Tab-separated table of C-alpha atoms in Angstrom:
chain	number	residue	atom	x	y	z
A	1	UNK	CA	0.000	0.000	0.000
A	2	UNK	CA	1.675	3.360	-1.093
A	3	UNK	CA	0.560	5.001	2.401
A	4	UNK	CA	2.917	2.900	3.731
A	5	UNK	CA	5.567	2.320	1.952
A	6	UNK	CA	7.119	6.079	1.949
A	7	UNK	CA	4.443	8.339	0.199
A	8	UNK	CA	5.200	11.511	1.954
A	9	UNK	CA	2.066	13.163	0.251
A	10	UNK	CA	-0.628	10.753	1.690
A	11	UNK	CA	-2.993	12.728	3.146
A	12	UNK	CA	-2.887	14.927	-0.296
A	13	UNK	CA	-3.493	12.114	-2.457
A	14	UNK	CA	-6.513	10.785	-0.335
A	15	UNK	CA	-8.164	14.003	0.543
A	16	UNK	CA	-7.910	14.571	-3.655
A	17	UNK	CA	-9.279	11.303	-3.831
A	18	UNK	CA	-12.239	11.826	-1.270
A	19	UNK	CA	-13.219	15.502	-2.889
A	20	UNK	CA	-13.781	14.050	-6.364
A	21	UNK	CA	-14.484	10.708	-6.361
A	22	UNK	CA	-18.332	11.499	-5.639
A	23	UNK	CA	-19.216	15.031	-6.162
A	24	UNK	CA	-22.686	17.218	-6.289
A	25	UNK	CA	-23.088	16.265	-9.848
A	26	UNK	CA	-23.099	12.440	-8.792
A	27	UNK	CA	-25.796	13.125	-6.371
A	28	UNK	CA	-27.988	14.732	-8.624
A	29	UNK	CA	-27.472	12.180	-10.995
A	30	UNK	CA	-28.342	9.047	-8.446
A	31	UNK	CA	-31.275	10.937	-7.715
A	32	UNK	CA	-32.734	11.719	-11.203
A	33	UNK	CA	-32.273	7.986	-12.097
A	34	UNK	CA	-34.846	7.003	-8.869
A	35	UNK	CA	-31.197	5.880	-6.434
A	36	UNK	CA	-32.801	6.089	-3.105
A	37	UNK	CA	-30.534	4.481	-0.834
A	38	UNK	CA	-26.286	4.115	-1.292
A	39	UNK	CA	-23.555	2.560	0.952
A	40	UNK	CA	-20.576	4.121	2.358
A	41	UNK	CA	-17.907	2.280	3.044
A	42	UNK	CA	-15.370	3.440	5.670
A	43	UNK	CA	-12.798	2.150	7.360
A	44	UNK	CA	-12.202	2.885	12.212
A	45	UNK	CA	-8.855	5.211	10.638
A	46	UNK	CA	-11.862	7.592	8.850
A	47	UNK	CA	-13.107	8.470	12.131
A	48	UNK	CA	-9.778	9.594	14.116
A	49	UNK	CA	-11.001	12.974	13.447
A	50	UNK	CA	-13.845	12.422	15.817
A	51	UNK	CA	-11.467	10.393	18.471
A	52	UNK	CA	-7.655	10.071	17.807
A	53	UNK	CA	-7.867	7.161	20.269
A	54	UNK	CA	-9.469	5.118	17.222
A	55	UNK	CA	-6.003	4.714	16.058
A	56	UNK	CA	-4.214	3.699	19.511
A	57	UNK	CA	-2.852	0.181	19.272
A	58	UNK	CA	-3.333	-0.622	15.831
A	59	UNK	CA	-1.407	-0.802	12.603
A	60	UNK	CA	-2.694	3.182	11.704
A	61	UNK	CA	-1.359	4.687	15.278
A	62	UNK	CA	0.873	6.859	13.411
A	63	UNK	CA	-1.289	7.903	10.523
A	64	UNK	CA	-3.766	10.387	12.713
A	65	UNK	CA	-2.499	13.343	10.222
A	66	UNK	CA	-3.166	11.574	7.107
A	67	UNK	CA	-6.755	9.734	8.029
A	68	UNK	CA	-8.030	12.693	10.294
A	69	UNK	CA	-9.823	14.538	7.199
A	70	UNK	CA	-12.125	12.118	6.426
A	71	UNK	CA	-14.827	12.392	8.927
A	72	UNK	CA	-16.005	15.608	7.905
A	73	UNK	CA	-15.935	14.199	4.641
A	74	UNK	CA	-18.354	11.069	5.234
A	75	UNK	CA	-20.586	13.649	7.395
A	76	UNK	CA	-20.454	15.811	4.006
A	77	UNK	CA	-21.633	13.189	2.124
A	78	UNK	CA	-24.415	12.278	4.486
A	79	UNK	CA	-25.270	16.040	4.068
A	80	UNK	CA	-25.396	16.227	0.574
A	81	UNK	CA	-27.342	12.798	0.195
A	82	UNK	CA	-29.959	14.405	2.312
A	83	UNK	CA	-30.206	17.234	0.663
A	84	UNK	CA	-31.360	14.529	-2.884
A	85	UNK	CA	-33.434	12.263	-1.148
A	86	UNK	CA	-31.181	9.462	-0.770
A	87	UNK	CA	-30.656	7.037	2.834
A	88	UNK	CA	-26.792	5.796	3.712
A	89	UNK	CA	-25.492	2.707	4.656
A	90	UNK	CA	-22.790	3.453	6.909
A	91	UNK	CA	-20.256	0.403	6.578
A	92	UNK	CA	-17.570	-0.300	8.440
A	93	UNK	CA	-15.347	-1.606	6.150
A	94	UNK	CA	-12.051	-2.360	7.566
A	95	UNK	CA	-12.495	-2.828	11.728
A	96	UNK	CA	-9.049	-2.972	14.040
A	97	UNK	CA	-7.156	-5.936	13.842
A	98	UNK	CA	-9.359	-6.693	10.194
A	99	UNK	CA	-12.022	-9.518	10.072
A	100	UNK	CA	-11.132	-11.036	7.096
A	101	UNK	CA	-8.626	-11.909	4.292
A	102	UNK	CA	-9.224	-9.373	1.829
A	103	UNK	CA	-7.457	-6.314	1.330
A	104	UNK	CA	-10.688	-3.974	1.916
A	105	UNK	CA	-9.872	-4.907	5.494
A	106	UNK	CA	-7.592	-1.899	5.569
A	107	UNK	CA	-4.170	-3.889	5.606
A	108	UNK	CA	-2.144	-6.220	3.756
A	109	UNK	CA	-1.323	-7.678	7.408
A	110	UNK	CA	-3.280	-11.191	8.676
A	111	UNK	CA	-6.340	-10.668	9.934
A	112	UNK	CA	-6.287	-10.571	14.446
A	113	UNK	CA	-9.467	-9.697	14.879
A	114	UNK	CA	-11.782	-12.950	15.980
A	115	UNK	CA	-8.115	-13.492	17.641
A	116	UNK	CA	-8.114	-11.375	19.948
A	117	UNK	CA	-10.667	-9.331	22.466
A	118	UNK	CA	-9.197	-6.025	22.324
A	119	UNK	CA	-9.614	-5.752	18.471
A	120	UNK	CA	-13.920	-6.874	19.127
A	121	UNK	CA	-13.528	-4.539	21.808
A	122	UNK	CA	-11.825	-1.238	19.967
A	123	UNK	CA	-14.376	-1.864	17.162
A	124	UNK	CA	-17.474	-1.363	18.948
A	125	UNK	CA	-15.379	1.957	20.548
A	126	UNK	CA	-15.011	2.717	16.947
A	127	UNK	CA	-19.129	1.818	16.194
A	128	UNK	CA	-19.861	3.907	19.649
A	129	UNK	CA	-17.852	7.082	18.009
A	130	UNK	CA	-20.054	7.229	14.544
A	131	UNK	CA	-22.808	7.143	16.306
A	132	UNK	CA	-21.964	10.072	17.849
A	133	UNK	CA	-20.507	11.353	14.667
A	134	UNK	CA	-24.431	10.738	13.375
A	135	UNK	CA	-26.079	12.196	17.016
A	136	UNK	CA	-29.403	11.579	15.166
A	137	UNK	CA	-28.766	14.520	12.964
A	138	UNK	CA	-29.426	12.529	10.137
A	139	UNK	CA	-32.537	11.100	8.789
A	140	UNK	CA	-31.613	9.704	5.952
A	141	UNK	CA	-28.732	7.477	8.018
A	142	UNK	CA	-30.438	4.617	7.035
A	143	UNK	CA	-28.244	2.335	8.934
A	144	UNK	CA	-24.675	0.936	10.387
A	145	UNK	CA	-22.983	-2.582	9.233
A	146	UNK	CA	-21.405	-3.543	12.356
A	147	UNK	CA	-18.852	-5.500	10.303
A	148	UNK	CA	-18.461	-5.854	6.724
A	149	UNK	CA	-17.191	-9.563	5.241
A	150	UNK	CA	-16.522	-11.058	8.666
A	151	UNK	CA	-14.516	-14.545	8.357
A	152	UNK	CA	-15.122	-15.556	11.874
A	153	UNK	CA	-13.526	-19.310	12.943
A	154	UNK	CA	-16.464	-20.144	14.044
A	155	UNK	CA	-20.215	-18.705	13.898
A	156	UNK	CA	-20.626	-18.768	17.627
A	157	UNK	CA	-18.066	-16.167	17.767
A	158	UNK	CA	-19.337	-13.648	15.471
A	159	UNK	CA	-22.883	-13.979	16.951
A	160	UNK	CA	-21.492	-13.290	20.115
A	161	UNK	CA	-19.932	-10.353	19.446
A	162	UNK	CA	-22.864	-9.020	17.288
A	163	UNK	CA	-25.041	-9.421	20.901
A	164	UNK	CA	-22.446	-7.138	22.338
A	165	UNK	CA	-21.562	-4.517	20.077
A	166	UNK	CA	-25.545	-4.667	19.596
A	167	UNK	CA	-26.423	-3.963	23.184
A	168	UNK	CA	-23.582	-1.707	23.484
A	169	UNK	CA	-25.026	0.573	20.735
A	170	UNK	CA	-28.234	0.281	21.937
A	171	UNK	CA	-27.596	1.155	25.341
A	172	UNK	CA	-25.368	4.423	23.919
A	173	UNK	CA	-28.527	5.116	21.606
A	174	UNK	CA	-31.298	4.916	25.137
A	175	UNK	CA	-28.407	7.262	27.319
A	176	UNK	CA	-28.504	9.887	24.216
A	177	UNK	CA	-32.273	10.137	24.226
A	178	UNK	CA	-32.425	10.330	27.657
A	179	UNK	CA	-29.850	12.842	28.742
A	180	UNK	CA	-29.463	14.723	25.455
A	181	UNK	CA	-30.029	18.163	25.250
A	182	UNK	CA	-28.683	18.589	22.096
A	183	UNK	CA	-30.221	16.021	20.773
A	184	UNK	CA	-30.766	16.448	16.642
A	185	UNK	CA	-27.885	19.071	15.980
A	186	UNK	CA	-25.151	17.560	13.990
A	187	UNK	CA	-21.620	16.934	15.538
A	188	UNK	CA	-19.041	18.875	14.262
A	189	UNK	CA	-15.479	17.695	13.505
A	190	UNK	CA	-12.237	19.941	12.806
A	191	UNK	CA	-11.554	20.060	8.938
A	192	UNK	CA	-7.526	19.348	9.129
């Protein structure tokens, strides 16, 4: 991957990438051909903007300045998907320690994740900080994949932690309605 192997200009090349791969015009155009619902895929490192810790003790910890633009990006195009009608499928992607084999799992490295607790752990941190991100600002937030592609060793595993990162977001969801007076109004990130 050229982020890693001594592109000094990485943060310039992806935030060219994520201010032109989808633009207004691609909205509109989704839109006028009856598109009503499209899926973002995003990787924990996309939302160190919104919590640096994301990146503690895994293979991005050093790559806060490069990844920490792209949270107001995704919240951008929630924004702008609003604004034409069409839902979002948040997906995460590529989760800490990566879930599966492929290299859409964020790193060319094995996958650690059903391995090891602190990766299921740090990924339902990482679930717990979009949904902040979101705060119920937006409507058309159709939904979250908890995990995209897991290859679990066995299913008992994966439905186990689905229970918990489950209950953990809906116990974050029931503590927002209940003691949120700000609930509705968009979190903001830094644009860096």
């Amino acid at each position: 991957m050229i982020l890693w192997r001594g592109s000094f200009n990485a943060k310039q090349i992806l935030e060219q990438h994520w201010d032109t791969w989808i633009t207004e015009p691609d909205w509109e155009y989704l839109a006028s051909k009856g598109i009503n619902t499209v899926r973002i895929p995003i990787g924990y490192y996309h939302l160190c903007g919104a919590d640096p810790s994301i990146l503690e003790k895994t293979h991005f910890k050093d790559m806060h300045s490069v990844f920490c633009g792209a949270g107001p990006r995704i919240v951008n195009a929630i924004q702008t998907a609003l604004r034409y009608g069409i839902g979002v499928l948040l997906d995460l992607h590529a989760a800490p320690g990566k879930q599966n084999h492929d290299s859409h799992g964020g790193t060319s490295k094995e996958p650690e994740f059903f391995n090891s607790s602190r990766h299921r752990d740090h990924t339902i941190h990482v679930l717990l900080t979009l949904i902040r991100l979101l705060n119920n600002a937006y409507p058309n937030a159709v939904g979250i994949e908890l995990l995209n592609e897991p290859a679990p060793p066995s299913d008992t595993l994966l439905k186990d932690w689905y229970s918990e990162a489950t209950k953990a977001i809906l116990l974050s969801i029931q503590r927002f309605h209940s003691t949120s007076a700000n609930a509705g109004r968009p979190t903001t990130m830094p644009n860096t």
